PDB file of C-alpha atoms in Angstrom:
ATOM      1  CA  MET A1367      -0.083 -62.565 -24.709  1.00 71.00           C
ATOM      2  CA  GLY A1368       2.917 -64.215 -23.960  1.00 87.00           C
ATOM      3  CA  ALA A1369       3.768 -62.996 -20.702  1.00 95.00           C
ATOM      4  CA  ALA A1370       2.523 -63.097 -17.175  1.00 96.00           C
ATOM      5  CA  LEU A1371       2.581 -62.766 -14.018  1.00 98.00           C
ATOM      6  CA  GLU A1372       2.074 -65.283 -11.773  1.00 97.00           C
ATOM      7  CA  LEU A1373       1.008 -66.839  -8.788  1.00 98.00           C
ATOM      8  CA  TYR A1374       1.584 -70.781  -8.321  1.00 98.00           C
ATOM      9  CA  PHE A1375       0.275 -72.574  -4.981  1.00 98.00           C
ATOM     10  CA  ASP A1376       1.083 -74.464  -1.977  1.00 98.00           C
ATOM     11  CA  GLY A1377       2.281 -77.681  -2.845  1.00 98.00           C
ATOM     12  CA  VAL A1378      -0.930 -79.992  -1.447  1.00 98.00           C
ATOM     13  CA  ALA A1379      -3.220 -77.634  -4.232  1.00 98.00           C
ATOM     14  CA  GLU A1380      -0.473 -78.222  -6.337  1.00 97.00           C
ATOM     15  CA  ARG A1381      -0.418 -82.385  -6.389  1.00 97.00           C
ATOM     16  CA  ARG A1382      -3.740 -82.133  -6.321  1.00 98.00           C
ATOM     17  CA  ILE A1383      -4.366 -79.838  -9.815  1.00 97.00           C
ATOM     18  CA  HIS A1384      -1.278 -82.239 -10.948  1.00 95.00           C
ATOM     19  CA  VAL A1385      -3.977 -85.418 -10.238  1.00 97.00           C
ATOM     20  CA  LEU A1386      -6.223 -83.529 -12.155  1.00 97.00           C
ATOM     21  CA  TRP A1387      -4.105 -82.926 -15.423  1.00 96.00           C
ATOM     22  CA  ASN A1388      -3.597 -87.011 -15.101  1.00 95.00           C
ATOM     23  CA  ALA A1389      -6.674 -87.219 -14.965  1.00 96.00           C
ATOM     24  CA  LEU A1390      -7.801 -85.142 -17.679  1.00 96.00           C
ATOM     25  CA  ALA A1391      -5.102 -86.893 -19.869  1.00 94.00           C
ATOM     26  CA  ALA A1392      -6.753 -90.363 -19.328  1.00 94.00           C
ATOM     27  CA  ALA A1393      -9.438 -88.610 -20.936  1.00 94.00           C
ATOM     28  CA  GLU A1394      -7.974 -87.306 -24.260  1.00 93.00           C
ATOM     29  CA  VAL A1395      -7.326 -83.823 -23.038  1.00 94.00           C
ATOM     30  CA  PRO A1396      -4.257 -81.813 -23.353  1.00 92.00           C
ATOM     31  CA  THR A1397      -3.400 -80.312 -20.241  1.00 92.00           C
ATOM     32  CA  LEU A1398      -0.618 -77.288 -19.529  1.00 83.00           C
ATOM     33  CA  ARG A1399       1.896 -80.352 -18.419  1.00 80.00           C
ATOM     34  CA  GLN A1400       1.338 -81.013 -21.864  1.00 75.00           C
ATOM     35  CA  LEU A1401       2.076 -78.206 -23.610  1.00 65.00           C
ATOM     36  CA  SER A1402       5.701 -77.533 -22.000  1.00 62.00           C
ATOM     37  CA  ARG A1403       7.479 -79.289 -18.523  1.00 65.00           C
ATOM     38  CA  ARG A1404       7.791 -76.146 -17.475  1.00 72.00           C
ATOM     39  CA  HIS A1405       4.195 -75.400 -17.304  1.00 83.00           C
ATOM     40  CA  ARG A1406       2.800 -75.295 -13.178  1.00 92.00           C
ATOM     41  CA  PRO A1407      -0.933 -75.206 -11.969  1.00 96.00           C
ATOM     42  CA  HIS A1408      -0.953 -71.399 -11.266  1.00 97.00           C
ATOM     43  CA  LEU A1409      -3.435 -67.928 -11.649  1.00 97.00           C
ATOM     44  CA  SER A1410      -2.380 -65.684 -13.676  1.00 96.00           C
ATOM     45  CA  LEU A1411      -2.911 -61.752 -11.990  1.00 97.00           C
ATOM     46  CA  VAL A1412      -2.011 -59.610 -15.933  1.00 98.00           C
ATOM     47  CA  GLY A1413      -0.766 -60.567 -18.160  1.00 97.00           C
ATOM     48  CA  ALA A1414       0.855 -58.907 -21.408  1.00 96.00           C
ATOM     49  CA  GLU A1415       3.047 -58.975 -24.413  1.00 94.00           C
ATOM     50  CA  LEU A1416       5.897 -58.428 -22.485  1.00 93.00           C
ATOM     51  CA  LEU A1417       7.241 -58.083 -19.023  1.00 94.00           C
ATOM     52  CA  ASP A1418      10.363 -56.792 -17.809  1.00 93.00           C
ATOM     53  CA  ALA A1419      10.679 -58.883 -14.330  1.00 95.00           C
ATOM     54  CA  PRO A1420      12.648 -56.211 -12.877  1.00 95.00           C
ATOM     55  CA  THR A1421      10.326 -53.491 -14.018  1.00 96.00           C
ATOM     56  CA  VAL A1422       8.185 -55.889 -12.490  1.00 97.00           C
ATOM     57  CA  ALA A1423       9.783 -56.308  -9.435  1.00 96.00           C
ATOM     58  CA  LYS A1424      10.277 -53.103  -8.791  1.00 97.00           C
ATOM     59  CA  ALA A1425       6.854 -51.232  -9.463  1.00 97.00           C
ATOM     60  CA  LEU A1426       5.976 -54.149  -6.581  1.00 97.00           C
ATOM     61  CA  ALA A1427       8.600 -52.720  -3.973  1.00 94.00           C
ATOM     62  CA  ASP A1428       6.499 -52.919  -1.527  1.00 94.00           C
ATOM     63  CA  LEU A1429       3.881 -54.439  -2.383  1.00 96.00           C
ATOM     64  CA  PRO A1430       4.396 -59.104  -2.008  1.00 94.00           C
ATOM     65  CA  ALA A1431       3.481 -60.339  -5.498  1.00 94.00           C
ATOM     66  CA  ALA A1432       2.155 -63.312  -3.764  1.00 96.00           C
ATOM     67  CA  PRO A1433       0.869 -62.512  -0.053  1.00 96.00           C
ATOM     68  CA  PRO A1434      -0.467 -66.068   1.382  1.00 96.00           C
ATOM     69  CA  LEU A1435      -4.291 -65.595   0.372  1.00 97.00           C
ATOM     70  CA  ARG A1436      -6.122 -69.016   0.838  1.00 98.00           C
ATOM     71  CA  LEU A1437      -8.078 -69.983  -2.468  1.00 98.00           C
ATOM     72  CA  SER A1438     -11.091 -72.027  -2.654  1.00 98.00           C
ATOM     73  CA  PHE A1439     -11.343 -73.799  -5.869  1.00 98.00           C
ATOM     74  CA  GLN A1440     -15.525 -74.114  -6.089  1.00 98.00           C
ATOM     75  CA  TYR A1441     -16.297 -74.601 -10.282  1.00 98.00           C
ATOM     76  CA  ALA A1442     -14.937 -75.583 -13.391  1.00 97.00           C
ATOM     77  CA  GLY A1443     -15.817 -72.970 -16.786  1.00 96.00           C
ATOM     78  CA  GLN A1444     -14.602 -72.601 -20.084  1.00 95.00           C
ATOM     79  CA  PHE A1445     -14.175 -69.048 -21.880  1.00 95.00           C
ATOM     80  CA  VAL A1446     -14.218 -68.661 -25.684  1.00 93.00           C
ATOM     81  CA  GLY A1447     -11.841 -71.644 -27.948  1.00 91.00           C
ATOM     82  CA  ARG A1448     -12.409 -74.499 -24.804  1.00 93.00           C
ATOM     83  CA  VAL A1449     -10.172 -73.066 -22.646  1.00 95.00           C
ATOM     84  CA  LEU A1450     -11.555 -75.197 -19.602  1.00 97.00           C
ATOM     85  CA  PHE A1451     -10.396 -73.871 -16.080  1.00 98.00           C
ATOM     86  CA  LEU A1452     -10.718 -74.259 -12.631  1.00 98.00           C
ATOM     87  CA  GLY A1453     -12.403 -71.090 -10.975  1.00 98.00           C
ATOM     88  CA  PRO A1454     -11.940 -70.196  -7.668  1.00 98.00           C
ATOM     89  CA  ALA A1455     -14.376 -67.986  -5.328  1.00 96.00           C
ATOM     90  CA  PRO A1456     -13.418 -65.006  -5.407  1.00 89.00           C
ATOM     91  CA  SER A1457     -12.856 -62.932  -2.174  1.00 95.00           C
ATOM     92  CA  THR A1458     -12.388 -59.074  -1.724  1.00 97.00           C
ATOM     93  CA  ALA A1459      -8.788 -60.365  -0.387  1.00 97.00           C
ATOM     94  CA  LEU A1460      -7.867 -61.665  -4.336  1.00 97.00           C
ATOM     95  CA  LEU A1461      -9.829 -58.964  -5.883  1.00 97.00           C
ATOM     96  CA  THR A1462      -7.943 -56.112  -4.324  1.00 97.00           C
ATOM     97  CA  HIS A1463      -4.799 -57.544  -4.396  1.00 98.00           C
ATOM     98  CA  GLN A1464      -5.056 -58.058  -8.083  1.00 98.00           C
ATOM     99  CA  ALA A1465      -6.540 -54.297  -8.098  1.00 98.00           C
ATOM    100  CA  ALA A1466      -3.424 -53.102  -6.798  1.00 98.00           C
ATOM    101  CA  VAL A1467      -0.999 -55.325  -8.693  1.00 98.00           C
ATOM    102  CA  TRP A1468      -2.945 -53.992 -12.054  1.00 98.00           C
ATOM    103  CA  ARG A1469      -2.782 -50.100 -10.659  1.00 98.00           C
ATOM    104  CA  ARG A1470       0.866 -50.183  -9.801  1.00 97.00           C
ATOM    105  CA  LEU A1471       2.037 -52.364 -13.082  1.00 98.00           C
ATOM    106  CA  CYS A1472       0.161 -49.510 -15.094  1.00 97.00           C
ATOM    107  CA  GLU A1473       2.043 -46.443 -13.173  1.00 97.00           C
ATOM    108  CA  ALA A1474       4.972 -48.039 -14.379  1.00 97.00           C
ATOM    109  CA  GLY A1475       4.194 -47.856 -17.735  1.00 97.00           C
ATOM    110  CA  ILE A1476       3.692 -51.352 -18.092  1.00 97.00           C
ATOM    111  CA  GLU A1477       1.288 -52.390 -20.521  1.00 96.00           C
ATOM    112  CA  LEU A1478      -1.247 -54.969 -20.115  1.00 98.00           C
ATOM    113  CA  SER A1479      -3.941 -56.814 -21.520  1.00 97.00           C
ATOM    114  CA  GLU A1480      -7.231 -55.976 -20.620  1.00 97.00           C
ATOM    115  CA  LEU A1481      -8.525 -59.046 -19.748  1.00 96.00           C
ATOM    116  CA  TYR A1482      -6.527 -58.866 -16.111  1.00 97.00           C
ATOM    117  CA  ALA A1483      -8.316 -55.307 -15.623  1.00 98.00           C
ATOM    118  CA  PRO A1484      -9.355 -54.757 -12.063  1.00 97.00           C
ATOM    119  CA  GLY A1485     -13.324 -55.690 -12.938  1.00 96.00           C
ATOM    120  CA  VAL A1486     -13.334 -57.655 -15.970  1.00 97.00           C
ATOM    121  CA  TRP A1487     -10.005 -60.624 -15.123  1.00 97.00           C
ATOM    122  CA  VAL A1488     -12.196 -63.679 -13.832  1.00 97.00           C
ATOM    123  CA  PRO A1489      -9.924 -65.164 -11.541  1.00 98.00           C
ATOM    124  CA  HIS A1490      -8.728 -68.676 -13.123  1.00 97.00           C
ATOM    125  CA  ALA A1491      -6.380 -71.820 -13.231  1.00 97.00           C
ATOM    126  CA  THR A1492      -6.019 -73.438 -16.832  1.00 95.00           C
ATOM    127  CA  MET A1493      -6.360 -76.870 -16.842  1.00 96.00           C
ATOM    128  CA  SER A1494      -6.478 -76.817 -20.556  1.00 95.00           C
ATOM    129  CA  MET A1495      -6.181 -74.240 -23.790  1.00 90.00           C
ATOM    130  CA  ARG A1496      -8.045 -76.474 -26.189  1.00 89.00           C
ATOM    131  CA  VAL A1497     -10.256 -78.929 -25.710  1.00 94.00           C
ATOM    132  CA  PRO A1498     -11.313 -81.184 -28.480  1.00 93.00           C
ATOM    133  CA  ARG A1499     -14.849 -80.804 -28.512  1.00 94.00           C
ATOM    134  CA  PRO A1500     -16.185 -85.328 -28.500  1.00 95.00           C
ATOM    135  CA  VAL A1501     -14.913 -84.715 -24.357  1.00 95.00           C
ATOM    136  CA  LEU A1502     -15.739 -81.403 -23.611  1.00 95.00           C
ATOM    137  CA  ALA A1503     -18.054 -82.705 -21.492  1.00 95.00           C
ATOM    138  CA  GLU A1504     -15.696 -85.646 -19.905  1.00 96.00           C
ATOM    139  CA  ALA A1505     -13.071 -82.830 -19.025  1.00 96.00           C
ATOM    140  CA  ILE A1506     -15.550 -81.337 -17.003  1.00 97.00           C
ATOM    141  CA  ARG A1507     -17.486 -83.442 -15.066  1.00 97.00           C
ATOM    142  CA  ARG A1508     -13.762 -84.590 -14.207  1.00 97.00           C
ATOM    143  CA  CYS A1509     -12.702 -80.744 -12.742  1.00 97.00           C
ATOM    144  CA  LEU A1510     -16.444 -81.177 -10.973  1.00 97.00           C
ATOM    145  CA  GLU A1511     -15.163 -84.645  -9.113  1.00 97.00           C
ATOM    146  CA  PHE A1512     -12.067 -82.683  -7.829  1.00 97.00           C
ATOM    147  CA  LEU A1513     -13.743 -79.947  -6.635  1.00 98.00           C
ATOM    148  CA  PRO A1514     -12.735 -78.149  -4.346  1.00 98.00           C
ATOM    149  CA  ILE A1515      -9.611 -77.662  -4.073  1.00 98.00           C
ATOM    150  CA  GLU A1516      -8.271 -75.554  -1.460  1.00 98.00           C
ATOM    151  CA  ALA A1517      -4.887 -73.585  -1.874  1.00 98.00           C
ATOM    152  CA  THR A1518      -2.631 -71.196  -0.381  1.00 98.00           C
ATOM    153  CA  ILE A1519      -0.956 -68.670  -2.372  1.00 98.00           C
ATOM    154  CA  SER A1520       2.566 -69.347  -2.108  1.00 97.00           C
ATOM    155  CA  SER A1521       5.162 -67.899  -5.176  1.00 98.00           C
ATOM    156  CA  ALA A1522       5.059 -65.769  -7.200  1.00 98.00           C
ATOM    157  CA  ALA A1523       7.120 -65.541 -11.210  1.00 97.00           C
ATOM    158  CA  VAL A1524       7.600 -63.156 -14.082  1.00 97.00           C
ATOM    159  CA  VAL A1525       6.817 -65.013 -16.955  1.00 95.00           C
ATOM    160  CA  ASP A1526       6.955 -65.768 -20.463  1.00 90.00           C
ATOM    161  CA  HIS A1527       6.568 -69.265 -22.330  1.00 82.00           C
ATOM    162  CA  LYS A1528       6.881 -67.984 -25.853  1.00 82.00           C
ATOM    163  CA  ARG A1529      10.617 -67.016 -25.000  1.00 84.00           C
ATOM    164  CA  ASP A1530      11.285 -69.285 -22.082  1.00 85.00           C
ATOM    165  CA  VAL A1531      12.051 -66.908 -19.321  1.00 89.00           C
ATOM    166  CA  ARG A1532      10.300 -67.479 -14.794  1.00 93.00           C
ATOM    167  CA  VAL A1533      12.160 -65.012 -13.223  1.00 95.00           C
ATOM    168  CA  PRO A1534      10.547 -65.348  -9.331  1.00 96.00           C
ATOM    169  CA  LEU A1535       9.286 -62.441  -7.201  1.00 95.00           C
ATOM    170  CA  PRO A1536      10.302 -62.198  -3.365  1.00 83.00           C
TER     171      PRO A1536
END
C-alpha cells in the first residue's frame, strides 16, 4: 500500500508531534520524519495501492475531506511489525466521516485496502514504522509522556510516497 488520503493537524498539535519525533530519535527510534522529510504528522482515512487525486476530489465533491474534527490522542499502540502509533479516542464524528469517505471512494470505483474498511480501520497517527526491539519499551514510554495530545483536523491531501506525489484537497 503506497497511497493514502491523509488528514493533517493544527499547528500546535503538529509541533507537539515533531517534538515527540525528536524524543524518539534521541532514543534511537526511527520516525516517519527520518524516512522522508516530506512526511507530516497525520491520520490516514483510507489507504490504497494507487489513488488518483482528481478522482478522489470528484468523489468527495460535496463532502469536505478535512472537516474541522477534534481529536484527542489518548494512547500509544503497536501494529504487527513493530509499527508504533498514537491513537485518538474514537469519536462518532470521526468514525462517521471515515465511513462516508470510504463509501464515496468505493462507489467511485477506487480499490481501497480492507485495513481501512469501516469497522476494521484503527484510527492512528504513525510515529515509527519499525521500532528496534531493544528500544520498544522506551519508545512507548516516551510516547505516553506526551499524551494526551489535542488536535483539530486542518487540511487533507492525497499522498503517494512511493511516487513522491502530494495533492492537497479542498
